[in-house]
Short mmCIF file of C-alpha atoms in Angstrom, two decimals:
data_model
loop_
_atom_site.label_atom_id
_atom_site.label_comp_id
_atom_site.label_asym_id
_atom_site.label_seq_id
_atom_site.Cartn_x
_atom_site.Cartn_y
_atom_site.Cartn_z
CA UNK A 23 0.00 0.00 0.00
CA UNK A 24 1.12 3.55 -0.66
CA UNK A 25 2.64 5.46 2.22
CA UNK A 26 0.73 8.31 3.81
CA UNK A 27 2.03 11.32 5.69
CA UNK A 28 0.03 13.15 8.32
CA UNK A 29 1.06 15.85 10.80
CA UNK A 30 1.26 14.41 14.31
CA UNK A 31 -1.37 16.61 15.88
CA UNK A 32 -3.74 19.51 15.52
CA UNK A 33 -6.49 21.16 17.45
CA UNK A 34 -9.63 23.08 16.73
CA UNK A 35 -12.39 24.83 18.63
CA UNK A 36 -15.66 23.10 19.31
CA UNK A 37 -18.26 23.95 16.69
CA UNK A 38 -15.70 24.88 14.07
CA UNK A 39 -14.70 22.80 11.08
CA UNK A 40 -11.72 20.50 11.51
CA UNK A 41 -9.65 20.01 8.34
CA UNK A 42 -7.28 17.06 8.60
CA UNK A 43 -4.68 16.82 5.81
CA UNK A 44 -3.02 13.73 4.38
CA UNK A 45 -0.32 13.35 1.74
CA UNK A 46 -0.15 10.22 -0.40
CA UNK A 47 2.06 11.24 -3.27
CA UNK A 48 2.82 7.66 -4.40
CA UNK A 49 -0.80 6.60 -4.66
CA UNK A 50 -1.69 4.40 -7.63
CA UNK A 51 -4.76 4.63 -9.81
CA UNK A 52 -6.52 1.69 -8.16
CA UNK A 53 -5.85 2.66 -4.56
CA UNK A 54 -8.64 3.97 -2.36
CA UNK A 55 -8.18 6.59 0.34
CA UNK A 56 -9.74 5.50 3.63
CA UNK A 57 -10.14 7.41 6.88
CA UNK A 58 -10.62 5.79 10.26
CA UNK A 59 -10.50 7.22 13.74
CA UNK A 60 -9.74 5.67 17.09
CA UNK A 61 -11.00 7.02 20.35
CA UNK A 62 -8.99 5.96 23.36
CA UNK A 63 -9.51 2.32 24.34
CA UNK A 64 -11.87 1.61 21.46
CA UNK A 65 -11.47 -0.09 18.10
CA UNK A 66 -10.91 1.92 14.92
CA UNK A 67 -14.10 3.41 13.53
CA UNK A 68 -14.61 3.73 9.80
CA UNK A 69 -15.36 7.30 8.69
CA UNK A 70 -15.27 7.61 4.92
CA UNK A 71 -13.42 6.54 1.80
CA UNK A 72 -13.02 7.57 -1.83
CA UNK A 73 -11.20 6.82 -5.06
CA UNK A 74 -11.25 9.97 -7.19
CA UNK A 75 -14.33 12.01 -6.40
CA UNK A 76 -15.06 13.96 -3.28
CA UNK A 77 -17.32 12.12 -0.88
CA UNK A 78 -19.68 13.13 1.91
CA UNK A 79 -21.57 11.16 4.49
CA UNK A 80 -23.22 11.86 7.81
CA UNK A 81 -19.89 11.98 9.62
CA UNK A 82 -17.54 13.88 7.33
CA UNK A 83 -16.47 15.02 3.89
CA UNK A 84 -13.46 13.79 1.97
CA UNK A 85 -11.78 16.08 -0.52
CA UNK A 86 -9.28 14.42 -2.86
CA UNK A 87 -7.08 16.61 -5.06
CA UNK A 88 -7.29 16.17 -8.80
CA UNK A 89 -3.86 14.52 -8.96
CA UNK A 90 -4.88 12.30 -6.01
CA UNK A 91 -1.65 13.01 -4.19
CA UNK A 92 -3.32 14.46 -1.16
CA UNK A 93 -6.66 14.58 0.58
CA UNK A 94 -8.43 16.38 3.41
CA UNK A 95 -10.94 15.01 5.85
CA UNK A 96 -13.41 17.63 6.99
CA UNK A 97 -15.46 17.37 10.16
CA UNK A 98 -17.88 20.23 9.59
CA UNK A 99 -18.80 21.00 13.20
CA UNK A 100 -16.30 19.42 15.56
CA UNK A 101 -17.47 18.35 19.02
CA UNK A 102 -15.51 17.25 22.07
CA UNK A 103 -16.39 13.65 21.19
CA UNK A 104 -14.42 14.01 17.95
CA UNK A 105 -11.18 14.12 19.93
CA UNK A 106 -9.36 11.03 18.64
CA UNK A 107 -6.50 9.74 16.51
CA UNK A 108 -7.41 9.93 12.81
CA UNK A 109 -5.78 7.58 10.34
CA UNK A 110 -5.48 8.16 6.62
CA UNK A 111 -4.88 4.92 4.72
CA UNK A 112 -4.49 4.11 1.05
CA UNK A 113 -5.55 0.65 0.17
CA UNK A 114 -5.14 -1.61 -2.83
CA UNK A 115 -6.65 -5.03 -3.30
CA UNK A 116 -3.89 -7.61 -3.28
CA UNK A 117 -5.75 -10.83 -3.87
CA UNK A 118 -7.30 -12.25 -0.74
CA UNK A 119 -5.10 -10.16 1.49
CA UNK A 120 -6.74 -6.80 1.81
CA UNK A 121 -5.24 -5.77 5.11
CA UNK A 122 -5.21 -2.20 6.28
CA UNK A 123 -1.89 -0.61 7.14
CA UNK A 124 -2.32 2.02 9.82
CA UNK A 125 0.37 4.66 10.27
CA UNK A 126 0.73 6.88 13.32
CA UNK A 127 -2.23 9.04 12.44
CA UNK A 128 -3.00 12.58 13.52
CA UNK A 129 -4.23 13.35 17.01
CA UNK A 130 -7.10 15.79 16.87
CA UNK A 131 -7.89 17.66 20.05
CA UNK A 132 -11.16 19.58 20.11
CA UNK A 133 -11.13 22.33 22.72
CA UNK A 134 -14.22 23.81 24.37
CA UNK B 11 -25.07 -0.95 11.19
CA UNK B 12 -22.32 -3.54 11.09
CA UNK B 13 -21.67 -5.11 14.44
CA UNK B 14 -18.40 -6.80 15.28
CA UNK B 15 -18.42 -8.17 18.81
CA UNK B 16 -15.37 -9.33 20.71
CA UNK B 17 -16.09 -11.57 23.65
CA UNK B 18 -14.05 -9.71 26.26
CA UNK B 19 -12.88 -6.11 26.65
CA UNK B 20 -10.24 -7.01 29.23
CA UNK B 21 -8.57 -10.33 29.90
CA UNK B 22 -5.77 -11.38 32.25
CA UNK B 23 -4.03 -14.72 31.78
CA UNK B 24 -0.84 -16.41 32.94
CA UNK B 25 2.17 -17.43 30.88
CA UNK B 26 1.82 -20.86 29.34
CA UNK B 27 -1.97 -20.80 29.30
CA UNK B 28 -3.93 -21.47 26.13
CA UNK B 29 -5.99 -18.37 25.43
CA UNK B 30 -9.04 -18.05 23.20
CA UNK B 31 -10.25 -14.71 21.84
CA UNK B 32 -13.62 -14.79 20.13
CA UNK B 33 -15.07 -12.50 17.49
CA UNK B 34 -18.55 -12.53 15.97
CA UNK B 35 -19.91 -10.38 13.13
CA UNK B 36 -23.53 -10.02 12.10
CA UNK B 37 -23.18 -8.81 8.49
CA UNK B 38 -22.51 -12.11 6.70
CA UNK B 39 -19.03 -10.86 5.73
CA UNK B 40 -16.70 -13.26 3.98
CA UNK B 41 -13.47 -11.72 5.30
CA UNK B 42 -12.43 -11.58 8.92
CA UNK B 43 -9.17 -10.33 10.39
CA UNK B 44 -7.20 -10.38 13.62
CA UNK B 45 -4.82 -7.50 14.33
CA UNK B 46 -2.79 -6.56 17.36
CA UNK B 47 -2.05 -2.97 18.29
CA UNK B 48 0.98 -1.89 20.27
CA UNK B 49 2.23 1.62 21.06
CA UNK B 50 4.58 2.88 18.37
CA UNK B 51 3.96 -0.14 16.12
CA UNK B 52 0.46 0.58 14.86
CA UNK B 53 -1.85 -2.26 13.86
CA UNK B 54 -0.24 -5.46 12.67
CA UNK B 55 -2.13 -8.26 10.93
CA UNK B 56 -1.89 -11.64 12.64
CA UNK B 57 -4.21 -13.82 10.54
CA UNK B 58 -7.14 -13.39 8.24
CA UNK B 59 -9.82 -15.62 6.79
CA UNK B 60 -11.69 -15.17 3.52
CA UNK B 61 -14.10 -18.07 3.94
CA UNK B 62 -15.17 -20.73 6.40
CA UNK B 63 -12.27 -23.04 7.26
CA UNK B 64 -9.92 -20.87 5.16
CA UNK B 65 -7.11 -18.89 6.73
CA UNK B 66 -3.97 -17.11 5.72
CA UNK B 67 -1.05 -15.85 7.75
CA UNK B 68 -0.62 -12.16 8.17
CA UNK B 69 2.56 -10.35 9.12
CA UNK B 70 3.05 -11.77 12.62
CA UNK B 71 1.43 -15.23 12.92
CA UNK B 72 4.06 -16.81 15.19
CA UNK B 73 2.60 -18.00 18.47
CA UNK B 74 -0.98 -17.73 17.22
CA UNK B 75 -3.50 -19.89 15.44
CA UNK B 76 -7.05 -19.24 14.27
CA UNK B 77 -10.28 -21.11 13.72
CA UNK B 78 -13.22 -20.31 11.50
CA UNK B 79 -15.83 -23.03 11.68
CA UNK B 80 -18.78 -20.74 10.98
CA UNK B 81 -18.95 -17.71 8.74
CA UNK B 82 -19.84 -15.31 11.53
CA UNK B 83 -17.21 -16.40 14.04
CA UNK B 84 -13.42 -16.07 13.95
CA UNK B 85 -11.35 -17.21 16.91
CA UNK B 86 -7.76 -16.30 17.74
CA UNK B 87 -5.83 -18.81 19.82
CA UNK B 88 -2.65 -18.18 21.76
CA UNK B 89 -1.26 -21.70 22.02
CA UNK B 90 1.00 -20.98 25.00
CA UNK B 91 0.68 -17.39 26.13
CA UNK B 92 3.83 -15.37 26.72
CA UNK B 93 4.34 -11.91 28.20
CA UNK B 94 5.25 -10.45 24.81
CA UNK B 95 1.71 -11.21 23.68
CA UNK B 96 0.34 -8.63 26.08
CA UNK B 97 -1.45 -6.28 23.69
CA UNK B 98 -4.70 -4.88 22.36
CA UNK B 99 -6.28 -7.38 19.96
CA UNK B 100 -8.68 -6.14 17.32
CA UNK B 101 -11.02 -8.15 15.13
CA UNK B 102 -12.41 -6.80 11.86
CA UNK B 103 -14.70 -8.01 9.10
CA UNK B 104 -15.46 -6.96 5.55
CA UNK B 105 -16.74 -8.10 2.19
CA UNK B 106 -14.05 -9.05 -0.37
CA UNK B 107 -14.59 -5.74 -2.17
CA UNK B 108 -11.87 -3.19 -1.28
CA UNK B 109 -14.35 -0.50 -2.14
CA UNK B 110 -16.07 -1.48 1.08
CA UNK B 111 -14.54 -0.80 4.51
CA UNK B 112 -13.35 -3.14 7.21
CA UNK B 113 -15.35 -2.77 10.40
CA UNK B 114 -13.68 -3.28 13.76
CA UNK B 115 -14.76 -4.52 17.14
CA UNK B 116 -13.92 -2.62 20.32
CA UNK B 117 -10.88 -4.74 21.02
CA UNK B 118 -9.68 -7.04 23.77
CA UNK B 119 -6.94 -5.73 26.01
CA UNK B 120 -5.04 -8.87 26.97
CA UNK B 121 -2.49 -8.97 29.76
CA UNK B 122 -0.24 -11.98 30.18
CA UNK B 123 1.34 -12.20 33.62
#
């Protein structure tokens, strides 16, 4: 899987949008961008994923640049419960082994 | 919503014991996975299964085995527990389609004394 680069941490104010960046400059044409988050002592929670187009669901929006070398996860109205480690992952299907490779992620702290 | 349930949130065992970690999913997913998560090392794949009675080794299978007798259930077995197997263990399930996500359970924090 392609390598991703995320800053180690960021913070934002409650109620404001949180924009979490991710670089994946070596991404291939058939690799998806996935975002998960992990709140302390819980399992990773799926947020959103995309291939080329921007995506939106009830949790977040995913903006992928036209060259696909970077993306941004947007939490439109961050709450204290959004404080977590957020992982950006690029994923390619390699036969039956479709494991996820989690990096160190970015720690988002939402302040009151 | 997809539900992946791990049998225990916290477990304490002694070295040399045979330990069973159970995982059940309710979405009829073909694929199931066992990862362990350690500080500074991220998630590492231990074993995965893409069908009943089928299994493949992940990146760190040594000291572990798995069993998948029914589609919804995937068990991780520590044959003879050792202290270096103290970790957070995470189960996940998915369809074979990489355009669909893996869904995780809440994890089992296992301590081997």
